Amino acid sequence: METASRVELIVKGNLPEVPSQYIQPPEARPNLHYSGDAASIPTVDLSSSDSAREAIGDACRNWGAFHVINHGVPIHLLDRMRSLGLSFFQDSPMEEKLRYACDSTSAASEGYGSRMLLGAKDDVVLDWRDYFDHHTFPLSRRNPSRWPIHPPDYRQVVEEYGDEMKQLAQMLLGLISESLGLPCSSIEEAVGEIYQNITVSYYPPCPQPELTLGLQSHSDMGAITLLIQDDVGGLQLYKDAQWLTVPPNSHAILVLIADQTEIITNGIYKSAQHRAVTNANRARLSVATFHDPFKTARIAPVSQLSPPSYKEVVYGQYVSSWYSKGPEGKRNLDALLY
């Protein structure tokens, strides 16, 4: 178990410098004096499925990411999910948080923590981030007793949020399939039963943001990720050999194509490489909802998009490699290319 959240304790200690285990190698450090603007990231209006289908195809081909509006998820639910996450991290005493500490020796274990990757303690650069991971689908994994009880509606809101996000993810996977001329169910059938995790990430102010990352460069390992962020900003996408900052949009949901969808679409649609940068003045919060295959699923390009460019992979083995070796951009995905 994690004895405490390292990042929060460092911040509360008011250290003037970042401890060495959080310092990124020079080539990975962000250039905070210059980053491009991803304001041109596509925004897709889901109120018309016909126009949305074409727009989604263009966005998946050119960006691997896009905002959706008129998505059907109540705006008050997005706002409440953000406020509950912020309340947990900023208002709960450490003793309360540690009641929910995750198992830091197990990949993607449920609960409160700060360490994402496995491996020896001295050989992994840590992200400047604390998080709480909730397991929400299948329902057999959902155990709200493992989630915070304060504020009083925390558990109810997370359940409702998970239900809404799953419906939206399934709709989007259908539109993504159809944008390729495939049957609506193609990608979801390739994924199998959806496993959903909701991760609330909290990025405290950092005394030396130019040396750190809130979240290192990676693409998500599953099928599709739905993300909301607060008004602080710090999420960046890698496109055309530069990092572009994604402007916050409180009513929109950011869709990130993940690695298994890149495999299933035979590389026609690319997963989005992204990272989070920190800042010295304001804490930042985001909520990412991951929709992944089950661990024994065998993922390969759909037969209609042959010849295959990617080798078949058992998803659980892909996950193990991702967590043990680290993402380093998209190297785990690139290793499957023929």
C-alpha atoms as one frame of an Amber mdcrd trajectory, in Angstrom:
protein
   0.000   0.000   0.000   1.119   3.553  -0.563   1.917   5.038   2.826   1.011
   8.522   1.623   0.604  10.557  -1.489   4.103  11.759  -2.233   3.025  14.747
  -4.302   0.627  16.145  -1.722   3.111  15.762   1.104   5.782  17.538  -0.945
   3.429  20.421  -1.697   2.351  20.743   1.928   6.000  20.762   2.918   6.534
  23.867   0.777   9.765  22.544  -0.680  11.435  25.111  -2.968  12.719  22.418
  -5.327  11.299  19.294  -6.887  12.727  16.034  -5.445  14.975  14.206  -7.879
  12.569  11.319  -8.530  10.166  13.747 -10.242  12.727  15.377 -12.550  12.248
  14.337 -16.169  15.272  13.650 -18.402  16.148  16.732 -20.488  14.621  15.364
 -23.690  11.229  14.832 -21.992  10.960  18.179 -20.208   8.269  20.548 -21.463
   9.079  23.843 -23.131   6.722  26.035 -21.133   7.815  29.153 -22.998   6.467
  27.753 -26.232   3.788  25.252 -27.049   1.433  25.341 -29.962  -2.284  25.867
 -29.521  -4.669  23.004 -30.197  -7.596  25.406 -30.494  -8.144  23.946 -33.957
  -8.838  20.484 -32.523 -12.141  19.408 -34.106 -15.411  19.871 -32.231 -18.112
  17.436 -33.313 -21.797  18.166 -32.744 -23.510  14.862 -31.959 -27.031  16.239
 -32.480 -26.885  15.016 -36.098 -25.386  11.564 -36.520 -24.980  11.937 -40.301
 -22.757  15.023 -40.134 -21.087  13.723 -36.955 -20.036  10.509 -38.692 -18.046
  12.317 -41.367 -16.545  14.807 -38.899 -15.501  11.984 -36.579 -13.794  10.164
 -39.441 -11.784  13.262 -40.331 -10.867  13.879 -36.679  -9.788  10.270 -36.075
  -7.668  10.293 -39.210  -5.974  13.648 -38.604  -5.930  14.100 -34.820  -6.876
  10.920 -32.944  -8.847  13.259 -30.690 -11.826  15.605 -30.817 -14.285  17.421
 -28.587 -17.964  16.436 -28.633 -20.875  18.736 -27.819 -24.588  17.952 -27.584
 -23.353  14.613 -26.275 -26.356  13.848 -24.079 -24.490  13.826 -20.764 -26.088
  16.396 -18.426 -23.806  19.403 -17.953 -24.650  19.511 -14.250 -23.267  15.968
 -13.951 -19.961  17.009 -15.546 -19.757  19.961 -13.151 -20.612  17.844 -10.105
 -18.057  15.177 -11.012 -15.351  17.837 -11.213 -16.383  19.457  -7.932 -16.502
  16.125  -6.073 -13.019  15.232  -7.274 -11.653  18.586  -6.225 -13.341  18.313
  -2.835 -11.774  14.918  -2.163  -8.257  16.088  -2.944  -8.444  19.537  -1.376
 -10.783  19.033   1.607 -10.272  15.466   2.850  -7.647  14.990   5.575  -4.756
  12.670   4.758  -6.016  10.006   7.184  -9.284   9.869   5.249  -7.498   9.584
   1.902  -5.241   6.803   3.111  -8.284   4.702   3.966  -8.598   4.302   0.200
  -4.909   3.849  -0.672  -4.394   1.654  -3.712  -1.988  -1.272  -4.019   1.053
   0.333  -5.647   2.453  -3.101  -6.605  -0.516  -3.898  -8.854  -1.271  -2.222
 -12.181  -4.369   0.015 -12.276  -5.504  -0.999  -8.806  -8.521   0.828  -7.451
  -8.146   3.685  -5.014  -5.991   6.656  -4.102  -2.357   6.913  -5.123   0.365
   8.733  -7.005   2.457   6.069  -8.763   1.267   4.844 -12.161   4.055   2.592
 -13.445   5.407  -0.572 -11.862   9.078  -1.362 -11.495  11.926  -0.729  -9.100
  11.450   2.386  -7.007  14.583   4.086  -8.275  14.251   3.510 -12.009  10.953
   5.247 -12.779  10.524   9.015 -13.019   7.360   9.882 -11.139   4.526  12.033
 -12.434   3.548  15.192 -10.523   0.058  13.837  -9.920  -2.220  12.238  -7.374
  -5.221  10.228  -8.522  -8.227   8.178  -7.483  -9.143   5.262  -9.739 -12.694
   3.827  -9.677 -13.631   0.482 -11.238 -17.126   0.913 -12.659 -17.801  -1.690
 -15.398 -18.598  -4.534 -15.656 -20.969  -4.164 -12.730 -19.288  -7.163 -11.069
 -16.225  -4.903 -10.549 -18.233  -1.986  -9.181 -17.975  -1.730  -5.402 -18.859
   1.779  -4.194 -17.779   0.898  -0.649 -14.208   1.371  -1.925 -14.962   4.984
  -2.857 -15.052   8.087  -0.650 -18.128   8.794   1.460 -17.580  12.559   1.523
 -19.225  14.544   0.043 -22.353  12.442   0.726 -23.362  12.135  -2.941 -19.877
  11.086  -4.118 -20.695   7.421  -4.748 -24.038   8.079  -6.393 -22.553  10.662
  -8.754 -19.660   8.384  -9.791 -22.118   5.574 -10.587 -24.345   7.876 -12.637
 -21.337   9.394 -14.384 -19.998   5.947 -15.294 -23.350   4.895 -16.726 -23.598
   8.018 -18.893 -20.012   7.733 -20.120 -20.425   4.099 -21.106 -23.481   4.931
 -23.207 -21.590   7.758 -24.904 -18.528   5.563 -25.528 -20.690   2.892 -27.173
 -22.369   5.500 -29.376 -18.985   6.892 -30.414 -17.511   3.462 -31.178 -20.517
   2.880 -33.439 -20.013   6.179 -35.271 -16.270   5.509 -35.586 -17.035   2.096
 -37.116 -19.552   3.557 -39.547 -17.146   6.335 -40.556 -14.939   3.572 -41.984
 -17.832   1.963 -43.834 -17.997  -0.843 -41.275 -21.121  -2.099 -39.489 -21.958
  -0.026 -36.411 -21.071  -2.850 -34.013 -17.675  -3.715 -35.536 -15.293  -2.064
 -33.069 -17.365  -2.863 -29.993 -17.586  -6.522 -31.035 -13.807  -6.598 -31.504
 -13.337  -5.073 -28.037 -15.807  -7.430 -26.320 -17.240  -6.655 -22.901 -16.237
  -3.129 -21.940 -14.147  -2.593 -18.829 -14.501   0.973 -17.556 -12.259   2.830
 -15.095 -12.839   6.428 -14.008  -9.628   8.170 -12.942  -9.762  11.555 -11.236
  -6.319  13.174 -11.514  -5.171  16.049  -9.315  -2.088  18.049 -10.279  -0.931
  20.280  -7.389   1.056  23.464  -8.044   4.665  22.570  -8.787   7.673  24.704
  -7.707   9.627  23.809 -10.864   7.145  22.998 -13.628   9.847  23.232 -16.303
  11.455  20.047 -14.891   8.375  17.897 -14.411   5.359  16.403 -16.104   1.974
  15.885 -14.522   1.596  12.863 -16.764   4.294  11.572 -19.086   3.886  11.247
 -22.828   1.715   8.273 -23.759  -1.264   7.051 -25.706  -4.019   5.288 -23.777
  -3.851   1.525 -23.980  -7.545   0.673 -24.301 -10.226   1.429 -26.884 -11.546
   4.930 -26.197 -11.105   7.531 -23.448 -13.547  10.306 -22.550 -12.001  13.195
 -20.642 -13.184  16.362 -18.951 -10.893  18.967 -17.417 -11.268  22.096 -15.340
 -10.497  25.641 -16.483  -6.784  25.574 -15.626  -5.458  23.774 -18.686  -2.357
  21.610 -19.034  -3.336  18.774 -21.359  -1.214  18.625 -24.497  -1.525  16.592
 -27.700   1.430  15.608 -29.887   0.723  16.440 -33.528   2.984  17.262 -36.460
   6.115  16.961 -34.283   5.007  19.514 -31.707   3.084  19.653 -28.447  -0.222
  21.528 -28.644  -2.131  22.678 -25.569  -5.813  21.668 -25.545  -7.920  24.618
 -24.367 -10.428  23.727 -21.631 -14.071  23.542 -22.713 -16.262  22.930 -19.694
 -19.371  21.764 -21.593 -17.549  19.548 -24.065 -16.075  16.082 -23.597 -12.679
  15.307 -25.136 -12.526  11.987 -26.990  -9.133  10.278 -27.222  -8.699   7.337
 -29.580  -6.716   4.646 -27.767  -4.303   1.942 -28.917  -6.697  -0.978 -29.411
  -8.875   1.107 -31.714  -5.777   1.948 -33.762  -5.096  -1.794 -34.069  -8.723
  -2.682 -34.885  -8.880   0.033 -37.588  -5.538  -1.225 -38.960  -3.834   2.103
 -38.354  -6.258   4.158 -40.446  -7.196   5.896 -37.216  -4.313   6.721 -34.871
  -4.379   6.792 -31.082  -3.711  10.197 -29.548  -0.307  10.743 -27.944  -0.719
  13.181 -25.056   0.755  14.398 -21.771  -0.020  16.815 -18.937   2.194  19.730
 -17.924   2.215  21.412 -14.520   2.256  25.011 -13.367   3.516  26.860 -10.299
   0.348  28.662  -9.288  -2.853  26.653  -9.644  -3.888  23.087  -8.981  -5.501
  21.323 -11.943  -8.070  18.521 -12.099  -9.189  16.182 -14.874 -11.477  13.160
 -15.036 -10.606  10.454 -17.570 -13.009   7.595 -18.252 -11.284   4.636 -19.902
 -13.146   2.017 -21.920 -11.015  -1.059 -22.473 -11.288  -4.673 -23.667 -11.320
  -7.505 -21.160  -7.892  -8.938 -20.410  -8.247 -12.164 -22.427  -9.545 -10.427
 -25.557  -7.475 -11.029 -28.677  -7.187  -7.750 -30.569  -6.388  -7.606 -34.277
  -7.361  -5.517 -37.306 -10.884  -6.236 -38.535 -10.905  -8.512 -41.577 -12.490
  -5.868 -43.838  -9.368  -3.690 -43.506  -6.769  -6.158 -44.749  -3.934  -6.834
 -45.174  -3.215  -6.399 -41.455  -0.501  -3.950 -40.428  -0.521  -5.043 -36.760
   0.065  -8.411 -35.135  -2.699  -9.859 -32.997  -2.221  -9.227 -29.275  -3.861
 -10.502 -26.101  -4.982  -7.344 -24.360  -3.849  -8.427 -20.905  -0.311  -8.982
 -22.206  -0.371  -5.542 -23.798  -1.382  -3.995 -20.473   1.377  -5.817 -18.595
   3.985  -4.587 -21.054   2.665  -1.011 -20.866   2.866  -0.872 -17.081   6.179
  -2.696 -16.673   8.157  -1.105 -19.536   6.461   2.289 -19.494   4.748   3.905
 -22.467   7.496   6.209 -23.829   5.092   7.677 -26.323   3.632   4.816 -28.361
   6.436   2.258 -28.288   4.239  -0.631 -27.115   1.915  -0.114 -30.060   4.761
   0.349 -32.531   6.178  -3.017 -31.429   3.121  -4.741 -32.972   3.669  -3.374
 -36.447   4.588  -5.878 -39.147
